[in-house]
Amino acid sequence: MRHQTRKVMDNIAIFASGSGSNAQNIIEHFNGGTKAAVKIIICNNPNAYVLERAARANVPTAVLPREELICETPGKLMSLLKENSIDYIILAGYLLKIPRSLTEMYRGKIINIHPALLPKFGGKGMYGMNVHKAVVEAGEKMSGITIHLVDEKYDSGKILFQAKCPVFPEDTPEDVAAKIHLLEQEHFPETIERYISMQI
Ligand code: GRF
């Protein structure tokens, strides 16, 4: 009987578009350890601060144009994933839609973080401060984070983890963003590690 064995070390690519605080936290959590390593940061914005964070952490980066990243035959992107033997893709503040070819190739292996409690406040246009403004305007008493698998639709894949925080009547969208940031820092790397370690 053949036994399937897990790879000793999984390789991660992080896709990010902006500041990259989550990307940095994930790099610090994994790199230098033995379970997984962030091999590359893929970014669509040449001015994104995540590129500086990656340089400081000695993680290679690739900036690819939007057209390449959203098209159904992203040749350059696929080559980078192959060259780096990428097992998992982590979306950390990544603003572009993932093409179907990639969700099919990495089924169950693309993880996103969303700064609200899905299925509420998800979908097209719901990113960054838009989410926190909508939460405050709706008079929600709770918000939080959702870490989920990525499929063909925005914010609809299987939920792996959620954590909540209170939203008080006097809270501004910026106040909510600060609470969400703390939840992200606390839970995102651990949730990725737990999920990866459960896969064969
Ligand atoms: C985070 O709030 C994340 O949940 C959302 O975009 C933000 C990215 O922040 N998807 P950063 O770039 O990781 O600092």
Short mmCIF file of C-alpha atoms and ligand atoms in Angstrom, two decimals:
data_model
loop_
_atom_site.label_atom_id
_atom_site.label_comp_id
_atom_site.label_asym_id
_atom_site.label_seq_id
_atom_site.Cartn_x
_atom_site.Cartn_y
_atom_site.Cartn_z
CA MET A 1 0.00 0.00 0.00
CA ARG A 2 1.31 3.45 -0.93
CA HIS A 3 1.22 6.14 1.69
CA GLN A 4 0.91 9.78 0.73
CA THR A 5 3.52 11.83 2.53
CA ARG A 6 3.45 15.53 3.22
CA LYS A 7 6.20 17.72 1.85
CA VAL A 8 8.53 18.77 4.64
CA MET A 9 8.38 22.44 3.74
CA ASP A 10 5.59 24.23 1.88
CA ASN A 11 6.32 27.23 -0.31
CA ILE A 12 4.11 30.30 -0.09
CA ALA A 13 3.57 33.18 -2.51
CA ILE A 14 1.92 36.27 -1.07
CA PHE A 15 -0.12 38.48 -3.37
CA ALA A 16 -0.40 42.04 -2.03
CA SER A 17 -1.32 45.46 -3.40
CA GLY A 18 -0.69 47.93 -0.59
CA SER A 19 0.98 48.53 2.74
CA GLY A 20 1.77 44.88 3.44
CA SER A 21 1.50 44.73 7.23
CA ASN A 22 -0.08 41.29 6.90
CA ALA A 23 2.57 40.16 4.42
CA GLN A 24 5.33 41.22 6.82
CA ASN A 25 3.65 39.43 9.73
CA ILE A 26 3.36 36.22 7.69
CA ILE A 27 7.02 36.44 6.60
CA GLU A 28 8.14 36.94 10.20
CA HIS A 29 5.99 34.02 11.33
CA PHE A 30 7.22 31.47 8.78
CA ASN A 31 10.64 32.43 7.41
CA GLY A 32 13.52 30.93 9.33
CA GLY A 33 11.23 28.14 10.55
CA THR A 34 10.78 24.65 9.19
CA LYS A 35 7.12 24.36 8.18
CA ALA A 36 6.69 26.82 5.32
CA ALA A 37 8.48 29.76 3.77
CA VAL A 38 7.38 32.84 1.89
CA LYS A 39 9.30 32.55 -1.38
CA ILE A 40 7.99 35.55 -3.28
CA ILE A 41 5.70 38.57 -3.05
CA ILE A 42 3.64 39.27 -6.14
CA CYS A 43 2.37 42.81 -6.45
CA ASN A 44 0.41 44.83 -9.02
CA ASN A 45 1.50 48.25 -7.75
CA PRO A 46 5.12 49.43 -8.21
CA ASN A 47 4.66 52.03 -5.45
CA ALA A 48 3.23 49.68 -2.83
CA TYR A 49 4.95 49.81 0.56
CA VAL A 50 4.85 46.02 0.72
CA LEU A 51 7.82 46.02 -1.70
CA GLU A 52 9.97 47.87 0.85
CA ARG A 53 8.91 45.52 3.61
CA ALA A 54 9.81 42.53 1.41
CA ALA A 55 13.22 44.02 0.53
CA ARG A 56 13.98 44.52 4.23
CA ALA A 57 13.05 40.89 4.90
CA ASN A 58 15.08 39.65 1.92
CA VAL A 59 12.06 38.17 0.21
CA PRO A 60 12.09 38.46 -3.62
CA THR A 61 9.31 40.44 -5.26
CA ALA A 62 7.74 40.61 -8.70
CA VAL A 63 5.64 43.52 -9.89
CA LEU A 64 3.32 42.46 -12.68
CA PRO A 65 0.86 44.62 -14.59
CA ARG A 66 -2.85 44.35 -13.79
CA GLU A 67 -3.60 42.97 -17.28
CA GLU A 68 -1.23 40.05 -16.70
CA LEU A 69 -2.63 39.29 -13.26
CA ILE A 70 -6.31 39.24 -14.21
CA CYS A 71 -6.09 37.54 -17.60
CA GLU A 72 -7.03 33.88 -18.06
CA THR A 73 -3.58 32.92 -19.37
CA PRO A 74 -1.17 34.68 -17.02
CA GLY A 75 1.97 33.11 -18.48
CA LYS A 76 4.54 35.16 -16.57
CA LEU A 77 2.68 34.67 -13.28
CA MET A 78 2.35 30.92 -13.81
CA SER A 79 6.09 30.69 -14.59
CA LEU A 80 6.96 32.51 -11.37
CA LEU A 81 4.76 30.15 -9.34
CA LYS A 82 6.33 27.15 -11.04
CA GLU A 83 9.94 28.38 -10.73
CA ASN A 84 9.40 28.93 -7.01
CA SER A 85 7.54 25.60 -6.54
CA ILE A 86 4.67 27.45 -4.89
CA ASP A 87 2.23 25.28 -2.94
CA TYR A 88 0.01 27.98 -1.39
CA ILE A 89 -1.03 31.48 -2.40
CA ILE A 90 -1.93 33.94 0.35
CA LEU A 91 -3.88 37.07 -0.55
CA ALA A 92 -2.96 39.77 1.94
CA GLY A 93 -4.55 43.06 0.95
CA TYR A 94 -4.62 42.05 -2.71
CA LEU A 95 -7.15 44.01 -4.72
CA LEU A 96 -7.42 42.15 -8.03
CA LYS A 97 -9.66 39.23 -8.90
CA ILE A 98 -7.91 35.88 -9.25
CA PRO A 99 -8.39 34.35 -12.72
CA ARG A 100 -10.28 31.07 -12.97
CA SER A 101 -7.20 29.31 -14.37
CA LEU A 102 -5.42 30.00 -11.08
CA THR A 103 -8.33 29.09 -8.77
CA GLU A 104 -8.57 25.79 -10.67
CA MET A 105 -4.85 25.08 -10.49
CA TYR A 106 -4.68 26.01 -6.78
CA ARG A 107 -8.06 24.65 -5.66
CA GLY A 108 -8.13 24.74 -1.83
CA LYS A 109 -4.72 26.38 -1.78
CA ILE A 110 -5.49 30.08 -2.06
CA ILE A 111 -6.31 31.83 1.21
CA ASN A 112 -7.66 35.37 1.59
CA ILE A 113 -8.26 37.61 4.57
CA HIS A 114 -11.30 39.86 4.53
CA PRO A 115 -11.67 42.65 7.10
CA ALA A 116 -15.32 41.92 8.05
CA LEU A 117 -17.56 39.05 9.07
CA LEU A 118 -18.51 37.42 5.76
CA PRO A 119 -21.00 36.86 4.24
CA LYS A 120 -21.85 40.40 5.37
CA PHE A 121 -19.87 43.29 3.88
CA GLY A 122 -18.24 41.23 1.14
CA GLY A 123 -18.29 41.31 -2.65
CA LYS A 124 -17.14 43.74 -5.30
CA GLY A 125 -16.00 47.13 -4.01
CA MET A 126 -15.87 45.91 -0.41
CA TYR A 127 -12.21 46.41 0.43
CA GLY A 128 -10.13 48.57 2.78
CA MET A 129 -11.91 51.52 4.37
CA ASN A 130 -15.04 50.94 2.24
CA VAL A 131 -15.75 47.93 4.43
CA HIS A 132 -15.31 49.74 7.74
CA LYS A 133 -17.40 52.71 6.54
CA ALA A 134 -20.20 50.36 5.53
CA VAL A 135 -20.04 48.57 8.90
CA VAL A 136 -20.29 51.86 10.83
CA GLU A 137 -23.06 53.23 8.56
CA ALA A 138 -25.08 50.04 9.05
CA GLY A 139 -24.88 50.49 12.85
CA GLU A 140 -23.32 47.04 13.33
CA LYS A 141 -22.49 46.09 16.91
CA MET A 142 -19.78 43.64 15.85
CA SER A 143 -17.21 43.39 13.10
CA GLY A 144 -14.21 41.13 12.64
CA ILE A 145 -12.07 39.21 10.23
CA THR A 146 -12.76 36.28 7.93
CA ILE A 147 -10.01 34.02 6.63
CA HIS A 148 -11.33 31.92 3.76
CA LEU A 149 -10.44 29.86 0.72
CA VAL A 150 -10.69 31.60 -2.63
CA ASP A 151 -12.86 30.37 -5.47
CA GLU A 152 -14.19 31.97 -8.64
CA LYS A 153 -16.47 34.45 -6.84
CA TYR A 154 -15.46 37.38 -4.63
CA ASP A 155 -15.41 36.55 -0.91
CA SER A 156 -17.45 33.36 -1.17
CA GLY A 157 -15.06 30.44 -0.58
CA LYS A 158 -15.09 28.14 2.42
CA ILE A 159 -14.57 30.01 5.69
CA LEU A 160 -11.58 28.74 7.69
CA PHE A 161 -11.66 31.15 10.61
CA GLN A 162 -13.46 34.21 11.96
CA ALA A 163 -12.72 36.45 14.93
CA LYS A 164 -14.94 39.27 16.21
CA CYS A 165 -14.53 42.65 17.84
CA PRO A 166 -17.14 45.05 19.21
CA VAL A 167 -18.15 48.17 17.30
CA PHE A 168 -19.30 50.94 19.64
CA PRO A 169 -21.77 53.66 18.59
CA GLU A 170 -19.03 56.31 18.83
CA ASP A 171 -16.51 54.31 16.74
CA THR A 172 -15.33 55.86 13.47
CA PRO A 173 -14.34 53.69 10.47
CA GLU A 174 -10.71 54.37 11.47
CA ASP A 175 -11.38 53.01 14.98
CA VAL A 176 -12.86 49.84 13.49
CA ALA A 177 -9.90 49.52 11.10
CA ALA A 178 -7.50 49.64 14.06
CA LYS A 179 -9.35 46.84 15.88
CA ILE A 180 -9.43 44.74 12.71
CA HIS A 181 -5.71 45.29 12.20
CA LEU A 182 -5.00 43.81 15.65
CA LEU A 183 -7.17 40.76 14.90
CA GLU A 184 -5.37 40.24 11.59
CA GLN A 185 -1.95 40.43 13.21
CA GLU A 186 -2.99 37.99 15.92
CA HIS A 187 -4.72 35.34 13.81
CA PHE A 188 -3.70 35.32 10.14
CA PRO A 189 -0.33 33.49 10.28
CA GLU A 190 -1.57 30.92 12.82
CA THR A 191 -4.65 30.18 10.74
CA ILE A 192 -2.53 29.67 7.62
CA GLU A 193 -0.19 27.37 9.52
CA ARG A 194 -3.04 25.34 10.99
CA TYR A 195 -4.70 24.93 7.59
CA ILE A 196 -1.48 23.97 5.80
CA SER A 197 -0.56 21.45 8.46
CA MET A 198 -3.94 19.73 8.03
CA GLN A 199 -3.43 19.15 4.28
CA ILE A 200 -1.85 16.00 2.88
C1 GRF B 1 -6.26 44.30 5.49
O1 GRF B 1 -7.20 44.92 6.30
C2 GRF B 1 -6.86 43.10 4.82
O2 GRF B 1 -7.82 42.46 5.59
C3 GRF B 1 -7.53 43.71 3.62
O3 GRF B 1 -6.66 44.74 3.22
C4 GRF B 1 -5.88 45.19 4.33
C5 GRF B 1 -4.44 45.07 3.92
O4 GRF B 1 -3.55 45.63 4.84
N1 GRF B 1 -7.86 42.70 2.65
P1 GRF B 1 -2.00 45.40 4.65
O5 GRF B 1 -1.63 45.78 3.23
O6 GRF B 1 -1.70 43.96 4.95
O7 GRF B 1 -1.32 46.32 5.64
#
